Amino acid sequence: MIRDPESFKLLIETIERFVRERLIPREEEVADTDAIPADIVEEMRRMGLFGLTIPEEYGGLGLTMEEEVLAAIALTRAAPAFRSIMGTNNGIGSLGLVFDGTEAQKQKYLPRLASGELIGSFALTEPGSGSDAGSLTTSARRNGDHYVINGTKRYITNAPQAGIFTLMARTDAQSKDASGVSAFIVERATPGLSIGKPDRKMGQRGAQSADVILENVRVPAENVIGGVEGMGFKTAMKVLDKARINIAAVSVGAAIRILDEALQYAIDRRQFGQPIGEFQLVQAMLADSQTELYAARSMTLDAARRRDDGESVTMEAACCKLYASEMVGRVADRAVQIHGGAGYMQASAVERFYRDVRLFRLYEGTSQIQQLVIARQMLRRARR
Ligand code: COS
């Protein structure tokens, strides 16, 4: 749902200009330094990009899902690392609070997340628990009006920059499954919390992730999200349902950029006396990419609109994440192929995107987890 087409058009045009004039020219610098330049982060803050999805009453723009998808598509025509720095505040790093936080928790943290003063991060995965998120072992033991948290969280996006973590830990030591998990807001400055060295990844340089290590970290009981124990896994799943539509949109945005690069190369590059884009075998790669991109964009917008209409979209979100993240992998592969040897060189944007987009099939649930979620939902709906 687009609430006010006129002002939304202005927002998208502003984002597109920012991407074209400010972000794309700095992509190589980001890849070389593995960081987003401070002046760019400051501009993002001023533009309100950290609070796109945070409700207006807490200082954000309160975008609907359809608006968020269109904004994400516009933003991710630049290297995905740019989107990553504000991605957690608009997604997994704030949604737990937005969905299930108490009013006091929302008042305390959401305005600072919306302004970008604070970076929010989401800590679910552990060394021994990835796809099987319900088996996590980080423990939170109640001690008076505090919990004492011990454990390690792994591959946590924006951990080096984060001011707060939405962190899932086991409050019921007797349980082994999702039922004993609670969600906490843990502040970075809490004694006993430390951050590992930034991970060295295949791609997405500039989007940092790291371990979060908790050694006897004392967190006030009032920081249990929603104030109720045992609801943390459900909070995490609700967060991921929404975030998966966003990753689908991000995949679409990246695919648009990658295909633009391939198309331009097919026009400029001449072999056998003509632009390679005149050859039917190259045209087939362009056409397949365009078709799949259109399909992914259409389904992502459909899921977003359904969500805005109040439908439960667990299955549709997983369908979009699965299809769009696989689609952008194929598009990136063909773009490298169209570039030939030039596409294998680090100077080319498609080489970098080829590595960057590989992550979309892995995080926020692998393709195989999406298949599992889709099939489970199909069976559940059929049995009703
Ligand atoms: N929304 C709300 N509640 C949900 C839910 C959703 N989308 N999905 C599951 N739940 C609830 C279930 O209803 C169940 O509650 P009840 O016991 O009251 O019925 C509870 O959560 C446990 O669900 P389930 O039994 O399906 O959990 P599983 O342990 O089988 O795990 C998967 C389900 C595999 C789907 C889940 O662990 C998952 O998504 N794993 C991937 C994690 C991931 O994406 N990690 C990426 C890192 S985070 S960036």
Coordinates of C-alpha atoms and ligand atoms in Angstrom, one line a residue:
M1 CA 0.0 0.0 0.0
I2 CA 1.3 3.4 -1.0
R3 CA -0.1 6.0 1.5
D4 CA 0.7 9.2 -0.3
P5 CA 1.9 8.7 -3.9
E6 CA 3.2 12.2 -4.4
S7 CA 5.5 12.3 -1.3
F8 CA 6.5 8.7 -1.8
K9 CA 7.6 9.5 -5.4
L10 CA 9.8 12.2 -4.0
L11 CA 11.3 9.9 -1.5
I12 CA 12.2 7.3 -4.1
E13 CA 13.6 10.0 -6.4
T14 CA 15.8 11.2 -3.6
I15 CA 17.0 7.7 -2.8
E16 CA 17.7 7.1 -6.5
R17 CA 19.7 10.3 -6.8
F18 CA 21.7 9.5 -3.6
V19 CA 22.5 6.0 -5.0
R20 CA 23.6 7.4 -8.3
E21 CA 25.5 10.4 -7.2
R22 CA 26.9 9.5 -3.8
L23 CA 26.9 5.7 -3.3
I24 CA 27.9 4.1 -6.6
P25 CA 31.0 6.3 -7.0
R26 CA 32.2 5.2 -3.6
E27 CA 31.7 1.4 -4.1
E28 CA 35.4 0.6 -4.7
E29 CA 36.5 2.7 -1.7
V30 CA 34.1 0.7 0.5
A31 CA 35.4 -2.6 -0.9
D32 CA 39.0 -1.5 -0.3
T33 CA 38.5 -0.2 3.2
D34 CA 35.8 -2.7 4.4
A35 CA 33.9 0.3 5.9
I36 CA 31.2 2.7 5.0
P37 CA 32.7 6.2 5.0
A38 CA 31.6 8.3 7.9
D39 CA 30.3 11.2 5.7
I40 CA 28.0 8.7 3.9
V41 CA 26.6 7.4 7.2
E42 CA 26.0 10.9 8.3
E43 CA 24.1 11.7 5.1
M44 CA 22.0 8.5 5.5
R45 CA 21.1 9.7 9.0
R46 CA 20.1 13.2 7.8
M47 CA 18.0 11.6 5.0
G48 CA 16.1 9.5 7.6
L49 CA 17.3 6.2 6.0
F50 CA 17.9 4.5 9.4
G51 CA 14.2 5.0 10.3
L52 CA 12.4 4.1 7.1
T53 CA 10.3 1.3 8.7
I54 CA 10.1 2.5 12.3
P55 CA 6.6 3.8 13.2
E56 CA 6.1 7.5 12.9
E57 CA 5.3 7.9 16.6
Y58 CA 8.8 6.8 17.4
G59 CA 10.5 9.1 14.9
G60 CA 10.6 6.9 11.8
L61 CA 8.9 7.2 8.4
G62 CA 6.7 4.2 9.1
L63 CA 6.8 2.9 5.6
T64 CA 4.3 0.2 4.6
M65 CA 5.7 -3.1 3.4
E66 CA 5.0 -2.1 -0.2
E67 CA 6.8 1.2 0.3
E68 CA 9.6 -0.6 2.0
V69 CA 10.1 -3.0 -0.9
L70 CA 10.2 -0.2 -3.4
A71 CA 12.7 1.8 -1.2
A72 CA 14.9 -1.3 -0.8
I73 CA 14.9 -2.0 -4.5
A74 CA 16.0 1.6 -5.1
L75 CA 18.7 1.5 -2.5
T76 CA 20.3 -1.8 -3.5
R77 CA 21.3 -0.7 -6.9
A78 CA 24.4 0.3 -5.1
A79 CA 26.7 -2.3 -3.4
P80 CA 24.7 -4.2 -0.7
A81 CA 27.1 -3.0 2.0
F82 CA 25.6 0.5 1.9
R83 CA 22.2 -0.9 2.6
S84 CA 23.5 -3.2 5.3
I85 CA 24.6 -0.4 7.7
M86 CA 21.0 0.9 7.9
G87 CA 19.4 -2.5 7.1
T88 CA 19.4 -3.8 10.6
N89 CA 17.8 -0.7 12.1
N90 CA 15.0 -1.0 9.5
G91 CA 14.7 -4.8 9.9
I92 CA 16.0 -7.5 12.2
G93 CA 17.6 -5.0 14.6
S94 CA 14.4 -3.1 15.4
L95 CA 11.5 -5.4 14.5
G96 CA 11.5 -7.4 17.7
L97 CA 10.8 -4.2 19.6
V98 CA 8.3 -2.9 17.1
F99 CA 6.3 -6.2 17.2
D100 CA 6.6 -7.3 20.7
G101 CA 8.3 -4.6 22.8
T102 CA 6.5 -3.0 25.8
E103 CA 5.7 0.7 25.4
A104 CA 8.5 1.6 27.7
Q105 CA 11.0 -0.4 25.6
K106 CA 9.8 1.2 22.4
Q107 CA 10.0 4.7 23.9
K108 CA 13.5 4.0 25.2
Y109 CA 15.1 2.6 22.0
L110 CA 13.1 3.1 18.8
P111 CA 13.6 6.9 18.5
R112 CA 17.4 6.5 18.7
L113 CA 17.3 3.6 16.2
A114 CA 15.2 5.7 13.8
S115 CA 17.6 8.6 13.9
G116 CA 20.6 6.3 13.4
E117 CA 22.2 7.5 16.6
L118 CA 22.1 3.8 17.7
I119 CA 22.7 0.8 15.5
G120 CA 20.5 -2.2 16.3
S121 CA 21.7 -5.7 15.6
F122 CA 20.0 -9.2 15.8
A123 CA 21.8 -12.0 17.6
L124 CA 20.2 -15.4 17.0
T125 CA 22.8 -17.6 15.3
E126 CA 25.5 -19.4 17.4
P127 CA 28.5 -21.6 16.6
G128 CA 26.3 -24.7 17.2
S129 CA 22.9 -23.4 16.1
G130 CA 22.2 -21.9 12.6
S131 CA 19.2 -23.3 10.7
D132 CA 18.1 -25.1 13.8
A133 CA 17.6 -21.8 15.6
G134 CA 15.4 -23.3 18.3
S135 CA 18.4 -25.4 19.6
L136 CA 20.4 -22.4 20.7
T137 CA 22.4 -22.7 24.0
T138 CA 23.2 -19.2 25.1
S139 CA 21.8 -19.2 28.6
A140 CA 20.0 -16.5 30.5
R141 CA 19.7 -17.3 34.2
R142 CA 17.3 -15.2 36.4
N143 CA 19.0 -13.7 39.4
G144 CA 16.8 -11.3 41.3
D145 CA 15.8 -8.4 39.1
H146 CA 18.5 -9.3 36.5
Y147 CA 19.3 -12.2 34.1
V148 CA 22.9 -13.4 33.7
I149 CA 23.7 -14.2 30.1
N150 CA 26.5 -16.5 28.9
G151 CA 27.2 -17.8 25.4
T152 CA 28.5 -16.8 22.0
K153 CA 26.5 -15.4 19.0
R154 CA 28.0 -15.9 15.5
Y155 CA 28.1 -14.0 12.2
I156 CA 26.2 -11.1 13.7
T157 CA 25.7 -8.4 11.1
N158 CA 26.7 -4.9 12.3
A159 CA 27.9 -6.2 15.7
P160 CA 31.1 -4.1 15.5
Q161 CA 28.9 -0.9 15.1
A162 CA 25.9 -1.9 17.3
G163 CA 24.7 -0.1 20.4
I164 CA 22.0 -2.6 21.2
F165 CA 21.3 -6.3 20.3
T166 CA 18.0 -8.1 20.1
L167 CA 19.4 -11.3 21.5
M168 CA 17.8 -14.7 21.9
A169 CA 18.8 -16.8 24.9
R170 CA 17.5 -19.8 26.7
T171 CA 15.7 -18.9 30.0
D172 CA 14.3 -22.3 30.6
A173 CA 17.4 -24.5 31.2
Q174 CA 15.3 -27.7 31.2
S175 CA 14.1 -27.1 27.6
K176 CA 16.0 -28.1 24.5
D177 CA 13.7 -26.5 21.9
A178 CA 12.2 -23.2 20.9
S179 CA 9.8 -23.0 23.8
G180 CA 12.5 -22.1 26.3
V181 CA 13.9 -19.2 24.4
S182 CA 13.4 -15.5 25.3
A183 CA 14.4 -12.3 23.5
F184 CA 16.3 -9.6 25.3
I185 CA 17.5 -6.1 24.5
V186 CA 21.2 -6.1 25.5
E187 CA 23.2 -2.9 25.5
R188 CA 26.6 -3.0 23.9
A189 CA 28.2 -1.2 26.9
T190 CA 27.1 -3.9 29.4
P191 CA 30.2 -5.3 31.3
G192 CA 31.1 -8.8 30.1
L193 CA 29.9 -8.3 26.5
S194 CA 32.7 -8.2 23.9
I195 CA 32.8 -8.3 20.1
G196 CA 35.1 -10.6 18.1
K197 CA 37.3 -9.5 15.2
P198 CA 35.2 -8.6 12.1
D199 CA 34.6 -11.7 10.0
R200 CA 36.6 -12.1 6.8
K201 CA 33.9 -12.9 4.2
M202 CA 33.7 -13.9 0.5
G203 CA 32.0 -10.6 -0.3
Q204 CA 30.0 -7.7 1.0
R205 CA 33.1 -5.9 2.2
G206 CA 31.9 -2.8 4.2
A207 CA 29.1 -4.8 5.7
Q208 CA 30.7 -6.0 8.9
S209 CA 29.8 -9.0 11.0
A210 CA 31.4 -10.6 14.1
D211 CA 30.9 -12.8 17.1
V212 CA 29.2 -11.4 20.2
I213 CA 30.6 -13.0 23.3
L214 CA 28.7 -12.8 26.6
E215 CA 30.4 -13.7 29.8
N216 CA 28.2 -13.2 32.9
V217 CA 26.5 -10.3 31.3
R218 CA 23.9 -8.9 33.7
V219 CA 20.8 -7.6 31.9
P220 CA 17.9 -6.0 33.7
A221 CA 14.7 -8.2 33.8
E222 CA 12.8 -5.2 32.3
N223 CA 14.8 -5.8 29.0
V224 CA 13.0 -9.1 28.2
I225 CA 11.2 -8.1 25.0
G226 CA 7.5 -7.8 25.8
G227 CA 8.3 -8.7 29.5
V228 CA 7.3 -12.3 29.0
E229 CA 9.7 -15.3 29.0
G230 CA 9.5 -18.1 26.5
M231 CA 8.3 -15.9 23.6
G232 CA 11.7 -15.2 22.1
F233 CA 11.7 -17.7 19.3
K234 CA 8.3 -16.6 18.1
T235 CA 9.5 -13.0 18.1
A236 CA 12.5 -14.0 16.1
M237 CA 10.3 -15.9 13.6
K238 CA 8.0 -12.9 13.2
V239 CA 11.0 -10.7 12.6
L240 CA 12.3 -13.1 10.0
D241 CA 9.0 -13.4 8.2
K242 CA 9.1 -9.6 7.5
A243 CA 12.8 -9.4 6.9
R244 CA 12.7 -12.2 4.3
I245 CA 10.4 -10.0 2.1
N246 CA 13.0 -7.3 2.5
I247 CA 15.9 -9.6 1.4
A248 CA 13.8 -10.5 -1.7
A249 CA 13.5 -6.8 -2.5
V250 CA 17.3 -6.3 -1.9
S251 CA 17.9 -9.2 -4.3
V252 CA 15.7 -7.6 -6.9
G253 CA 17.5 -4.2 -6.5
A254 CA 20.9 -5.9 -6.9
A255 CA 19.7 -7.8 -9.9
I256 CA 18.5 -4.6 -11.6
R257 CA 22.0 -3.1 -11.2
I258 CA 23.8 -6.2 -12.3
L259 CA 21.6 -6.5 -15.4
D260 CA 22.2 -2.8 -16.2
E261 CA 25.9 -3.5 -16.1
A262 CA 25.6 -6.6 -18.4
L263 CA 23.3 -4.8 -20.8
Q264 CA 25.7 -1.8 -21.1
Y265 CA 28.6 -4.1 -21.6
A266 CA 26.7 -6.0 -24.3
I267 CA 26.1 -2.7 -26.1
D268 CA 29.7 -1.3 -25.7
R269 CA 31.7 -4.5 -26.3
R270 CA 32.3 -5.3 -29.9
Q271 CA 33.5 -8.7 -31.3
F272 CA 33.3 -10.2 -34.7
G273 CA 32.6 -6.7 -36.0
Q274 CA 29.5 -5.9 -34.0
P275 CA 28.3 -5.3 -30.4
I276 CA 28.1 -8.6 -28.6
G277 CA 24.5 -7.7 -27.7
E278 CA 23.6 -8.5 -31.3
F279 CA 24.4 -12.1 -30.8
Q280 CA 21.5 -14.3 -30.0
L281 CA 23.3 -16.4 -27.4
V282 CA 24.1 -13.2 -25.4
Q283 CA 20.5 -12.0 -26.0
A284 CA 19.2 -15.3 -24.5
M285 CA 21.2 -14.6 -21.3
L286 CA 19.8 -11.0 -21.1
A287 CA 16.3 -12.1 -21.8
D288 CA 16.3 -14.9 -19.2
S289 CA 17.7 -12.5 -16.6
Q290 CA 15.1 -9.9 -17.4
T291 CA 12.2 -12.4 -17.2
E292 CA 13.3 -13.8 -13.9
L293 CA 13.9 -10.4 -12.5
Y294 CA 10.4 -9.3 -13.5
A295 CA 8.9 -12.4 -11.8
A296 CA 10.8 -11.8 -8.6
R297 CA 9.9 -8.2 -8.5
S298 CA 6.2 -9.0 -9.1
M299 CA 6.0 -11.7 -6.5
T300 CA 7.8 -9.6 -3.9
L301 CA 5.4 -6.7 -4.4
D302 CA 2.5 -9.1 -4.2
A303 CA 3.6 -10.5 -0.9
A304 CA 4.2 -7.0 0.4
R305 CA 0.7 -5.9 -0.6
R306 CA -0.8 -9.0 1.0
R307 CA 1.0 -8.2 4.2
D308 CA -0.2 -4.6 4.1
D309 CA -3.7 -6.0 3.8
G310 CA -3.3 -7.9 7.0
E311 CA -2.8 -11.4 5.5
S312 CA -0.4 -13.8 7.2
V313 CA 2.5 -14.2 4.6
T314 CA 4.9 -16.6 6.2
M315 CA 4.7 -18.8 3.1
E316 CA 4.8 -16.0 0.6
A317 CA 7.7 -14.3 2.3
A318 CA 9.7 -17.6 2.2
C319 CA 8.7 -18.0 -1.5
C320 CA 10.0 -14.5 -2.3
K321 CA 13.2 -14.9 -0.4
L322 CA 13.9 -18.3 -2.0
Y323 CA 13.1 -17.3 -5.6
A324 CA 14.6 -13.8 -5.6
S325 CA 17.9 -14.8 -3.9
E326 CA 18.3 -17.7 -6.3
M327 CA 17.4 -15.4 -9.2
V328 CA 20.0 -12.8 -8.4
G329 CA 22.6 -15.6 -8.2
R330 CA 21.7 -16.7 -11.8
V331 CA 21.6 -13.1 -13.0
A332 CA 25.1 -12.4 -11.5
D333 CA 26.5 -15.5 -13.0
R334 CA 25.2 -14.6 -16.5
A335 CA 26.5 -11.1 -16.1
V336 CA 30.0 -12.4 -15.5
Q337 CA 29.6 -14.6 -18.5
I338 CA 28.5 -11.7 -20.7
H339 CA 31.6 -9.8 -19.5
G340 CA 33.9 -12.7 -20.4
G341 CA 37.4 -12.4 -18.9
A342 CA 36.6 -8.8 -17.9
G343 CA 33.9 -10.1 -15.5
Y344 CA 36.5 -12.1 -13.6
M345 CA 38.6 -9.1 -12.9
Q346 CA 38.2 -7.2 -9.7
A347 CA 37.9 -3.9 -11.4
S348 CA 34.5 -4.9 -12.7
A349 CA 31.3 -4.3 -10.7
V350 CA 29.8 -7.6 -11.7
E351 CA 32.8 -9.5 -10.2
R352 CA 32.1 -7.8 -6.8
F353 CA 28.3 -8.2 -7.0
Y354 CA 28.7 -11.9 -8.0
R355 CA 30.4 -12.5 -4.6
D356 CA 28.2 -10.0 -2.7
V357 CA 24.8 -11.6 -3.7
R358 CA 25.9 -15.1 -2.7
L359 CA 25.0 -14.2 0.8
F360 CA 21.3 -13.7 0.0
R361 CA 20.9 -17.4 -0.4
L362 CA 22.3 -18.0 3.0
Y363 CA 21.4 -15.5 5.6
E364 CA 18.0 -14.9 7.2
G365 CA 17.4 -18.6 6.4
T366 CA 19.1 -20.6 3.7
S367 CA 17.2 -21.6 0.5
Q368 CA 16.6 -25.0 2.0
I369 CA 15.0 -23.5 5.2
Q370 CA 12.7 -21.4 2.9
Q371 CA 11.7 -24.7 1.1
L372 CA 11.0 -26.2 4.5
V373 CA 8.9 -23.3 5.6
I374 CA 7.0 -23.2 2.3
A375 CA 6.2 -26.9 2.4
R376 CA 5.2 -26.9 6.1
Q377 CA 2.8 -24.0 5.4
M378 CA 1.3 -25.8 2.4
L379 CA 0.7 -28.9 4.4
R380 CA -0.8 -26.9 7.3
R381 CA -3.1 -24.9 5.0
A382 CA -4.3 -28.1 3.2
R383 CA -5.0 -29.9 6.5
R384 CA -7.3 -27.1 7.9
Ligands
COS1 N1 5.6 -16.8 13.1 C1 5.2 -17.0 14.4 N2 5.4 -18.1 15.1 C2 6.1 -19.0 14.5 C3 6.6 -18.9 13.2 C4 6.3 -17.7 12.5 N3 6.7 -17.5 11.2 N4 7.3 -20.0 12.8 C5 7.3 -20.8 13.9 N5 6.6 -20.2 14.9 C6 6.2 -20.8 16.2 C7 5.5 -22.1 16.0 O1 4.1 -21.9 15.9 C8 5.8 -22.9 17.3 O2 5.0 -22.4 18.3 P1 4.0 -23.5 19.1 O3 5.0 -24.5 19.7 O4 3.3 -22.6 20.1 O5 3.1 -24.0 18.1 C9 7.2 -22.4 17.6 O6 7.4 -21.1 16.9 C10 8.3 -23.4 17.1 O7 8.1 -23.6 15.7 P2 8.6 -24.8 15.0 O8 8.3 -26.1 15.7 O9 8.2 -24.7 13.5 O10 10.2 -24.6 15.1 P3 11.4 -25.4 14.5 O11 12.4 -25.6 15.6 O12 10.9 -26.6 13.8 O13 12.1 -24.4 13.5 C11 12.5 -23.2 11.4 C12 11.5 -23.8 12.4 C13 13.4 -24.3 10.8 C14 11.6 -22.6 10.3 C15 13.3 -22.1 12.1 O14 14.2 -22.7 13.1 C16 14.1 -21.2 11.2 O15 13.5 -20.3 10.5 N6 15.4 -21.5 11.0 C17 16.2 -20.6 10.3 C18 16.7 -19.5 11.2 C19 17.3 -18.4 10.4 O16 16.7 -17.9 9.5 N7 18.5 -18.0 10.7 C20 19.2 -17.0 10.0 C21 20.0 -16.2 11.0 S1 19.1 -14.9 11.6 S2 19.7 -13.4 10.4

